Amino acid sequence: MTELSKNLQHIRAARGLRQQDVADGLGISRATYANYEAGQRSPNNVMLMKIAALFQVRVDDLLGFQPDDSRLLPEEISLLERYRRLPASKQEFFSRLVDFELQENLKVDSKKASFSKK
């Protein structure tokens, strides 16, 4: 299985889409798209650009190009995608929840540090 095929599977699943949904969006058969995910066929450059546009990612992301270590992990991408689908009020709530959890972790870490000094 190629990096492309793994990425296609992951991105499609993260968006809750079926292979048929993606194939319909690209104007190709489900079998053709399934072959891309299975690594049995490779899309040409035009199709790669269509897939990237459909998934709203860069072609580099589909191909697994990693110019540096700042690339997000698949689970981070999935979390970000779900966050973006939330209404603004829920995004604000989520941000406050994350801030709260970070503060709680700082408290726990400082308690651990004070116990280790004794």
Short mmCIF file of N, CA, C and O in Angstrom, two decimals:
data_model
loop_
_atom_site.label_atom_id
_atom_site.label_comp_id
_atom_site.label_asym_id
_atom_site.label_seq_id
_atom_site.Cartn_x
_atom_site.Cartn_y
_atom_site.Cartn_z
N MET A 1 0.85 -1.18 0.00
CA MET A 1 0.00 0.00 0.00
C MET A 1 0.89 1.24 0.00
O MET A 1 1.85 1.33 0.76
N THR A 2 0.57 2.19 -0.83
CA THR A 2 1.37 3.40 -0.94
C THR A 2 0.96 4.44 0.10
O THR A 2 -0.10 4.34 0.72
N GLU A 3 1.81 5.44 0.26
CA GLU A 3 1.49 6.55 1.16
C GLU A 3 0.21 7.24 0.70
O GLU A 3 -0.66 7.59 1.50
N LEU A 4 0.08 7.41 -0.62
CA LEU A 4 -1.11 8.04 -1.17
C LEU A 4 -2.36 7.24 -0.82
O LEU A 4 -3.35 7.81 -0.35
N SER A 5 -2.32 5.93 -1.01
CA SER A 5 -3.51 5.13 -0.74
C SER A 5 -3.89 5.18 0.74
O SER A 5 -5.07 5.29 1.08
N LYS A 6 -2.90 5.15 1.63
CA LYS A 6 -3.19 5.26 3.07
C LYS A 6 -3.81 6.61 3.40
O LYS A 6 -4.77 6.70 4.17
N ASN A 7 -3.26 7.67 2.81
CA ASN A 7 -3.77 9.01 3.08
C ASN A 7 -5.19 9.18 2.54
O ASN A 7 -6.02 9.82 3.18
N LEU A 8 -5.46 8.62 1.36
CA LEU A 8 -6.81 8.69 0.80
C LEU A 8 -7.82 8.03 1.74
O LEU A 8 -8.88 8.57 2.02
N GLN A 9 -7.46 6.86 2.22
CA GLN A 9 -8.35 6.14 3.15
C GLN A 9 -8.58 6.94 4.41
O GLN A 9 -9.72 7.07 4.88
N HIS A 10 -7.50 7.45 4.97
CA HIS A 10 -7.61 8.18 6.24
C HIS A 10 -8.46 9.45 6.09
O HIS A 10 -9.35 9.71 6.91
N ILE A 11 -8.17 10.23 5.08
CA ILE A 11 -8.88 11.50 4.91
C ILE A 11 -10.36 11.24 4.64
O ILE A 11 -11.23 11.91 5.20
N ARG A 12 -10.64 10.26 3.80
CA ARG A 12 -12.05 9.94 3.50
C ARG A 12 -12.78 9.50 4.77
O ARG A 12 -13.87 10.00 5.09
N ALA A 13 -12.16 8.62 5.54
CA ALA A 13 -12.78 8.14 6.77
C ALA A 13 -12.96 9.26 7.79
O ALA A 13 -13.99 9.34 8.47
N ALA A 14 -11.97 10.16 7.88
CA ALA A 14 -12.05 11.27 8.83
C ALA A 14 -13.21 12.20 8.50
O ALA A 14 -13.77 12.85 9.39
N ARG A 15 -13.59 12.23 7.24
CA ARG A 15 -14.71 13.08 6.82
C ARG A 15 -16.04 12.32 6.82
O ARG A 15 -17.07 12.88 6.47
N GLY A 16 -16.00 11.06 7.18
CA GLY A 16 -17.23 10.27 7.24
C GLY A 16 -17.83 10.00 5.88
O GLY A 16 -19.06 9.88 5.76
N LEU A 17 -16.99 9.88 4.87
CA LEU A 17 -17.47 9.65 3.51
C LEU A 17 -17.29 8.19 3.10
O LEU A 17 -16.36 7.52 3.56
N ARG A 18 -18.15 7.74 2.22
CA ARG A 18 -18.00 6.42 1.61
C ARG A 18 -17.19 6.58 0.32
O ARG A 18 -17.09 7.68 -0.22
N GLN A 19 -16.64 5.49 -0.15
CA GLN A 19 -15.91 5.55 -1.42
C GLN A 19 -16.83 6.07 -2.53
O GLN A 19 -16.40 6.85 -3.38
N GLN A 20 -18.08 5.66 -2.50
CA GLN A 20 -19.03 6.11 -3.52
C GLN A 20 -19.23 7.62 -3.47
O GLN A 20 -19.33 8.27 -4.50
N ASP A 21 -19.27 8.19 -2.26
CA ASP A 21 -19.41 9.64 -2.12
C ASP A 21 -18.26 10.37 -2.79
O ASP A 21 -18.46 11.36 -3.50
N VAL A 22 -17.04 9.88 -2.54
CA VAL A 22 -15.86 10.52 -3.13
C VAL A 22 -15.87 10.34 -4.64
O VAL A 22 -15.62 11.30 -5.39
N ALA A 23 -16.16 9.13 -5.09
CA ALA A 23 -16.20 8.86 -6.54
C ALA A 23 -17.21 9.77 -7.23
O ALA A 23 -16.92 10.35 -8.29
N ASP A 24 -18.38 9.93 -6.62
CA ASP A 24 -19.40 10.82 -7.19
C ASP A 24 -18.89 12.25 -7.27
O ASP A 24 -19.11 12.95 -8.26
N GLY A 25 -18.22 12.70 -6.22
CA GLY A 25 -17.68 14.06 -6.19
C GLY A 25 -16.60 14.28 -7.24
O GLY A 25 -16.39 15.40 -7.71
N LEU A 26 -15.91 13.20 -7.61
CA LEU A 26 -14.84 13.30 -8.60
C LEU A 26 -15.31 13.00 -10.02
O LEU A 26 -14.58 13.22 -10.98
N GLY A 27 -16.52 12.46 -10.13
CA GLY A 27 -17.04 12.10 -11.45
C GLY A 27 -16.41 10.84 -12.02
O GLY A 27 -16.23 10.74 -13.24
N ILE A 28 -16.04 9.90 -11.14
CA ILE A 28 -15.45 8.64 -11.58
C ILE A 28 -16.22 7.49 -10.94
O ILE A 28 -17.06 7.71 -10.06
N SER A 29 -15.92 6.28 -11.36
CA SER A 29 -16.61 5.12 -10.77
C SER A 29 -16.05 4.82 -9.39
O SER A 29 -14.90 5.16 -9.07
N ARG A 30 -16.86 4.17 -8.58
CA ARG A 30 -16.40 3.76 -7.25
C ARG A 30 -15.22 2.79 -7.38
O ARG A 30 -14.27 2.85 -6.61
N ALA A 31 -15.27 1.92 -8.38
CA ALA A 31 -14.18 0.95 -8.58
C ALA A 31 -12.85 1.66 -8.86
O ALA A 31 -11.80 1.25 -8.34
N THR A 32 -12.89 2.71 -9.66
CA THR A 32 -11.66 3.45 -9.95
C THR A 32 -11.11 4.08 -8.68
O THR A 32 -9.92 3.96 -8.38
N TYR A 33 -11.99 4.71 -7.90
CA TYR A 33 -11.52 5.32 -6.66
C TYR A 33 -11.02 4.25 -5.69
O TYR A 33 -9.99 4.42 -5.03
N ALA A 34 -11.73 3.12 -5.61
CA ALA A 34 -11.31 2.03 -4.72
C ALA A 34 -9.91 1.54 -5.09
O ALA A 34 -9.10 1.21 -4.22
N ASN A 35 -9.61 1.53 -6.38
CA ASN A 35 -8.26 1.13 -6.82
C ASN A 35 -7.20 2.13 -6.37
O ASN A 35 -6.07 1.75 -6.06
N TYR A 36 -7.55 3.41 -6.29
CA TYR A 36 -6.62 4.41 -5.76
C TYR A 36 -6.33 4.11 -4.29
O TYR A 36 -5.18 4.14 -3.86
N GLU A 37 -7.38 3.84 -3.53
CA GLU A 37 -7.19 3.56 -2.10
C GLU A 37 -6.45 2.25 -1.87
O GLU A 37 -5.73 2.12 -0.89
N ALA A 38 -6.63 1.29 -2.75
CA ALA A 38 -5.96 -0.01 -2.61
C ALA A 38 -4.52 0.04 -3.11
O ALA A 38 -3.76 -0.91 -2.91
N GLY A 39 -4.15 1.13 -3.76
CA GLY A 39 -2.81 1.24 -4.31
C GLY A 39 -2.62 0.46 -5.60
O GLY A 39 -1.50 0.23 -6.04
N GLN A 40 -3.73 0.04 -6.22
CA GLN A 40 -3.65 -0.73 -7.46
C GLN A 40 -3.57 0.17 -8.69
O GLN A 40 -3.15 -0.28 -9.75
N ARG A 41 -4.01 1.41 -8.55
CA ARG A 41 -3.91 2.41 -9.62
C ARG A 41 -3.49 3.72 -8.98
O ARG A 41 -3.79 3.98 -7.82
N SER A 42 -2.85 4.56 -9.77
CA SER A 42 -2.46 5.88 -9.30
C SER A 42 -3.20 6.93 -10.12
O SER A 42 -3.22 6.85 -11.35
N PRO A 43 -3.77 7.92 -9.45
CA PRO A 43 -4.45 8.99 -10.21
C PRO A 43 -3.42 9.83 -10.96
O PRO A 43 -2.30 10.01 -10.49
N ASN A 44 -3.83 10.35 -12.11
CA ASN A 44 -2.94 11.26 -12.82
C ASN A 44 -2.93 12.60 -12.10
O ASN A 44 -3.65 12.82 -11.12
N ASN A 45 -2.10 13.52 -12.58
CA ASN A 45 -1.93 14.81 -11.89
C ASN A 45 -3.24 15.60 -11.80
O ASN A 45 -3.51 16.24 -10.78
N VAL A 46 -4.02 15.59 -12.86
CA VAL A 46 -5.29 16.32 -12.85
C VAL A 46 -6.22 15.73 -11.79
O VAL A 46 -6.85 16.46 -11.02
N MET A 47 -6.29 14.39 -11.73
CA MET A 47 -7.15 13.75 -10.75
C MET A 47 -6.64 14.00 -9.33
O MET A 47 -7.43 14.20 -8.41
N LEU A 48 -5.32 14.01 -9.15
CA LEU A 48 -4.77 14.34 -7.83
C LEU A 48 -5.22 15.72 -7.38
O LEU A 48 -5.59 15.91 -6.21
N MET A 49 -5.22 16.67 -8.30
CA MET A 49 -5.66 18.03 -7.95
C MET A 49 -7.15 18.05 -7.63
O MET A 49 -7.58 18.75 -6.72
N LYS A 50 -7.95 17.26 -8.36
CA LYS A 50 -9.38 17.18 -8.07
C LYS A 50 -9.63 16.57 -6.69
O LYS A 50 -10.47 17.04 -5.93
N ILE A 51 -8.89 15.52 -6.38
CA ILE A 51 -9.03 14.87 -5.07
C ILE A 51 -8.65 15.84 -3.96
O ILE A 51 -9.35 15.97 -2.95
N ALA A 52 -7.52 16.54 -4.14
CA ALA A 52 -7.07 17.51 -3.14
C ALA A 52 -8.12 18.60 -2.95
O ALA A 52 -8.42 18.99 -1.81
N ALA A 53 -8.71 19.07 -4.04
CA ALA A 53 -9.74 20.10 -3.94
C ALA A 53 -10.98 19.57 -3.23
O ALA A 53 -11.56 20.26 -2.38
N LEU A 54 -11.37 18.35 -3.55
CA LEU A 54 -12.54 17.75 -2.91
C LEU A 54 -12.34 17.61 -1.41
O LEU A 54 -13.23 17.91 -0.62
N PHE A 55 -11.16 17.15 -1.02
CA PHE A 55 -10.86 16.95 0.40
C PHE A 55 -10.39 18.23 1.08
O PHE A 55 -10.17 18.25 2.29
N GLN A 56 -10.16 19.28 0.31
CA GLN A 56 -9.65 20.56 0.81
C GLN A 56 -8.31 20.39 1.54
O GLN A 56 -8.12 20.85 2.67
N VAL A 57 -7.41 19.69 0.86
CA VAL A 57 -6.04 19.51 1.34
C VAL A 57 -5.10 19.84 0.19
O VAL A 57 -5.52 20.05 -0.94
N ARG A 58 -3.81 19.87 0.47
CA ARG A 58 -2.82 20.08 -0.58
C ARG A 58 -2.44 18.75 -1.20
O ARG A 58 -2.52 17.70 -0.54
N VAL A 59 -2.02 18.78 -2.45
CA VAL A 59 -1.54 17.55 -3.11
C VAL A 59 -0.38 16.96 -2.30
O VAL A 59 -0.28 15.74 -2.14
N ASP A 60 0.48 17.82 -1.77
CA ASP A 60 1.59 17.35 -0.93
C ASP A 60 1.09 16.51 0.24
O ASP A 60 1.72 15.51 0.61
N ASP A 61 -0.03 16.91 0.83
CA ASP A 61 -0.59 16.16 1.95
C ASP A 61 -1.05 14.78 1.49
O ASP A 61 -0.87 13.79 2.20
N LEU A 62 -1.67 14.72 0.31
CA LEU A 62 -2.12 13.43 -0.22
C LEU A 62 -0.94 12.50 -0.46
O LEU A 62 -1.01 11.30 -0.18
N LEU A 63 0.14 13.06 -0.98
CA LEU A 63 1.30 12.25 -1.33
C LEU A 63 2.19 11.94 -0.12
O LEU A 63 3.10 11.13 -0.22
N GLY A 64 1.93 12.60 0.99
CA GLY A 64 2.71 12.34 2.20
C GLY A 64 4.02 13.08 2.24
O GLY A 64 4.93 12.71 2.97
N PHE A 65 4.13 14.15 1.45
CA PHE A 65 5.35 14.95 1.46
C PHE A 65 5.48 15.66 2.79
O PHE A 65 4.57 16.34 3.24
N GLN A 66 6.62 15.51 3.44
CA GLN A 66 6.86 16.12 4.75
C GLN A 66 8.11 16.98 4.69
O GLN A 66 9.22 16.49 4.88
N PRO A 67 7.96 18.27 4.44
CA PRO A 67 9.14 19.12 4.35
C PRO A 67 9.84 19.33 5.69
O PRO A 67 11.01 19.61 5.73
N ASP A 68 9.12 19.18 6.80
CA ASP A 68 9.72 19.33 8.12
C ASP A 68 8.87 18.58 9.15
O ASP A 68 7.91 17.93 8.80
N ASP A 69 9.23 18.68 10.40
CA ASP A 69 8.53 17.96 11.46
C ASP A 69 7.26 18.65 11.94
O ASP A 69 6.64 18.19 12.89
N SER A 70 6.88 19.74 11.30
CA SER A 70 5.70 20.47 11.76
C SER A 70 4.40 19.89 11.20
O SER A 70 3.33 20.41 11.48
N ARG A 71 4.46 18.83 10.45
CA ARG A 71 3.26 18.23 9.86
C ARG A 71 2.37 17.66 10.97
O ARG A 71 2.85 17.04 11.91
N LEU A 72 1.08 17.89 10.82
CA LEU A 72 0.14 17.38 11.80
C LEU A 72 -0.04 15.87 11.66
O LEU A 72 0.00 15.34 10.55
N LEU A 73 -0.25 15.22 12.77
CA LEU A 73 -0.55 13.79 12.77
C LEU A 73 -1.98 13.59 12.29
O LEU A 73 -2.81 14.49 12.41
N PRO A 74 -2.31 12.41 11.75
CA PRO A 74 -3.67 12.16 11.26
C PRO A 74 -4.75 12.45 12.30
O PRO A 74 -5.79 13.04 11.98
N GLU A 75 -4.52 12.07 13.55
CA GLU A 75 -5.53 12.32 14.57
C GLU A 75 -5.69 13.80 14.88
O GLU A 75 -6.77 14.28 15.22
N GLU A 76 -4.59 14.58 14.71
CA GLU A 76 -4.67 16.02 14.88
C GLU A 76 -5.46 16.67 13.74
O GLU A 76 -6.26 17.57 13.97
N ILE A 77 -5.26 16.18 12.55
CA ILE A 77 -6.00 16.68 11.39
C ILE A 77 -7.49 16.39 11.58
O ILE A 77 -8.33 17.26 11.35
N SER A 78 -7.79 15.19 12.03
CA SER A 78 -9.19 14.81 12.24
C SER A 78 -9.84 15.71 13.28
O SER A 78 -10.97 16.18 13.10
N LEU A 79 -9.13 15.98 14.37
CA LEU A 79 -9.65 16.85 15.42
C LEU A 79 -9.88 18.27 14.89
O LEU A 79 -10.92 18.88 15.14
N LEU A 80 -8.94 18.77 14.13
CA LEU A 80 -9.06 20.11 13.56
C LEU A 80 -10.24 20.18 12.59
O LEU A 80 -11.01 21.15 12.61
N GLU A 81 -10.41 19.15 11.78
CA GLU A 81 -11.53 19.14 10.83
C GLU A 81 -12.87 19.14 11.55
O GLU A 81 -13.80 19.84 11.16
N ARG A 82 -12.96 18.36 12.62
CA ARG A 82 -14.21 18.33 13.39
C ARG A 82 -14.46 19.66 14.08
O ARG A 82 -15.58 20.15 14.13
N TYR A 83 -13.40 20.28 14.61
CA TYR A 83 -13.51 21.59 15.25
C TYR A 83 -14.05 22.62 14.27
O TYR A 83 -14.94 23.40 14.58
N ARG A 84 -13.54 22.60 13.04
CA ARG A 84 -13.96 23.58 12.03
C ARG A 84 -15.42 23.42 11.64
O ARG A 84 -16.03 24.37 11.15
N ARG A 85 -16.00 22.24 11.83
CA ARG A 85 -17.40 22.03 11.48
C ARG A 85 -18.35 22.53 12.58
O ARG A 85 -19.55 22.62 12.37
N LEU A 86 -17.80 22.86 13.75
CA LEU A 86 -18.63 23.35 14.84
C LEU A 86 -19.05 24.80 14.60
O LEU A 86 -18.30 25.57 14.00
N PRO A 87 -20.23 25.19 15.10
CA PRO A 87 -20.59 26.60 15.03
C PRO A 87 -19.64 27.41 15.93
O PRO A 87 -19.02 26.87 16.85
N ALA A 88 -19.54 28.70 15.67
CA ALA A 88 -18.59 29.56 16.39
C ALA A 88 -18.75 29.47 17.90
O ALA A 88 -17.77 29.44 18.64
N SER A 89 -19.99 29.41 18.39
CA SER A 89 -20.20 29.36 19.84
C SER A 89 -19.63 28.07 20.44
O SER A 89 -19.09 28.07 21.54
N LYS A 90 -19.74 26.98 19.71
CA LYS A 90 -19.20 25.71 20.19
C LYS A 90 -17.68 25.69 20.08
O LYS A 90 -17.01 25.09 20.91
N GLN A 91 -17.12 26.36 19.06
CA GLN A 91 -15.67 26.47 18.95
C GLN A 91 -15.12 27.23 20.16
O GLN A 91 -14.10 26.85 20.73
N GLU A 92 -15.83 28.28 20.56
CA GLU A 92 -15.40 29.07 21.72
C GLU A 92 -15.44 28.21 22.99
O GLU A 92 -14.51 28.23 23.80
N PHE A 93 -16.51 27.43 23.15
CA PHE A 93 -16.62 26.54 24.30
C PHE A 93 -15.48 25.52 24.30
O PHE A 93 -14.84 25.28 25.32
N PHE A 94 -15.21 24.95 23.14
CA PHE A 94 -14.13 23.97 23.01
C PHE A 94 -12.79 24.59 23.37
O PHE A 94 -12.00 23.98 24.10
N SER A 95 -12.55 25.80 22.91
CA SER A 95 -11.30 26.49 23.23
C SER A 95 -11.16 26.71 24.73
O SER A 95 -10.08 26.52 25.31
N ARG A 96 -12.26 27.11 25.38
CA ARG A 96 -12.23 27.31 26.84
C ARG A 96 -11.97 25.99 27.56
O ARG A 96 -11.24 25.95 28.55
N LEU A 97 -12.57 24.92 27.06
CA LEU A 97 -12.35 23.59 27.66
C LEU A 97 -10.88 23.18 27.55
O LEU A 97 -10.29 22.71 28.52
N VAL A 98 -10.29 23.39 26.39
CA VAL A 98 -8.88 23.07 26.21
C VAL A 98 -8.01 23.91 27.14
O VAL A 98 -7.10 23.40 27.80
N ASP A 99 -8.30 25.21 27.25
CA ASP A 99 -7.55 26.07 28.17
C ASP A 99 -7.66 25.58 29.60
O ASP A 99 -6.68 25.55 30.34
N PHE A 100 -8.88 25.19 30.00
CA PHE A 100 -9.09 24.68 31.36
C PHE A 100 -8.25 23.43 31.59
O PHE A 100 -7.58 23.29 32.61
N GLU A 101 -8.28 22.50 30.64
CA GLU A 101 -7.52 21.26 30.78
C GLU A 101 -6.02 21.52 30.84
O GLU A 101 -5.30 20.87 31.60
N LEU A 102 -5.55 22.47 30.05
CA LEU A 102 -4.14 22.82 30.11
C LEU A 102 -3.77 23.38 31.48
O LEU A 102 -2.71 23.05 32.03
N GLN A 103 -4.62 24.24 32.04
CA GLN A 103 -4.37 24.78 33.38
C GLN A 103 -4.35 23.67 34.42
O GLN A 103 -3.51 23.67 35.32
N GLU A 104 -5.27 22.72 34.30
CA GLU A 104 -5.31 21.59 35.24
C GLU A 104 -4.03 20.77 35.14
O GLU A 104 -3.49 20.34 36.16
N ASN A 105 -3.53 20.56 33.93
CA ASN A 105 -2.29 19.81 33.75
C ASN A 105 -1.12 20.55 34.37
O ASN A 105 -0.22 19.93 34.94
N LEU A 106 -1.10 21.89 34.25
CA LEU A 106 -0.03 22.66 34.87
C LEU A 106 -0.06 22.51 36.38
O LEU A 106 0.98 22.38 37.02
N LYS A 107 -1.26 22.49 36.96
CA LYS A 107 -1.39 22.31 38.41
C LYS A 107 -0.86 20.94 38.83
O LYS A 107 -0.12 20.82 39.80
N VAL A 108 -1.24 19.92 38.08
CA VAL A 108 -0.79 18.56 38.39
C VAL A 108 0.72 18.45 38.24
O VAL A 108 1.40 17.89 39.10
N ASP A 109 1.26 19.04 37.18
CA ASP A 109 2.70 19.00 36.96
C ASP A 109 3.46 19.71 38.07
O ASP A 109 4.51 19.26 38.52
N SER A 110 2.93 20.86 38.54
CA SER A 110 3.62 21.59 39.60
C SER A 110 3.56 20.83 40.91
O SER A 110 4.50 20.86 41.69
N LYS A 111 2.46 20.12 41.17
CA LYS A 111 2.37 19.29 42.38
C LYS A 111 3.37 18.14 42.31
O LYS A 111 4.04 17.84 43.28
N LYS A 112 3.50 17.52 41.14
CA LYS A 112 4.47 16.44 40.98
C LYS A 112 5.87 16.97 41.22
O LYS A 112 6.69 16.31 41.86
N ALA A 113 6.17 18.15 40.71
CA ALA A 113 7.50 18.73 40.87
C ALA A 113 7.80 19.02 42.34
O ALA A 113 8.90 18.78 42.81
N SER A 114 6.80 19.50 43.07
CA SER A 114 7.04 19.83 44.48
C SER A 114 7.21 18.56 45.31
O SER A 114 7.98 18.54 46.26
N PHE A 115 6.55 17.47 44.95
CA PHE A 115 6.72 16.21 45.65
C PHE A 115 8.11 15.61 45.37
O PHE A 115 8.72 15.02 46.24
N SER A 116 8.59 15.77 44.18
CA SER A 116 9.89 15.19 43.82
C SER A 116 11.04 15.94 44.48
O SER A 116 12.12 15.39 44.64
N LYS A 117 10.84 17.18 44.89
CA LYS A 117 11.90 17.97 45.54
C LYS A 117 12.07 17.58 47.01
O LYS A 117 13.10 17.82 47.59
N LYS A 118 11.04 16.97 47.58
CA LYS A 118 11.10 16.63 49.01
C LYS A 118 11.90 15.40 49.29
O LYS A 118 12.17 14.56 48.59
#
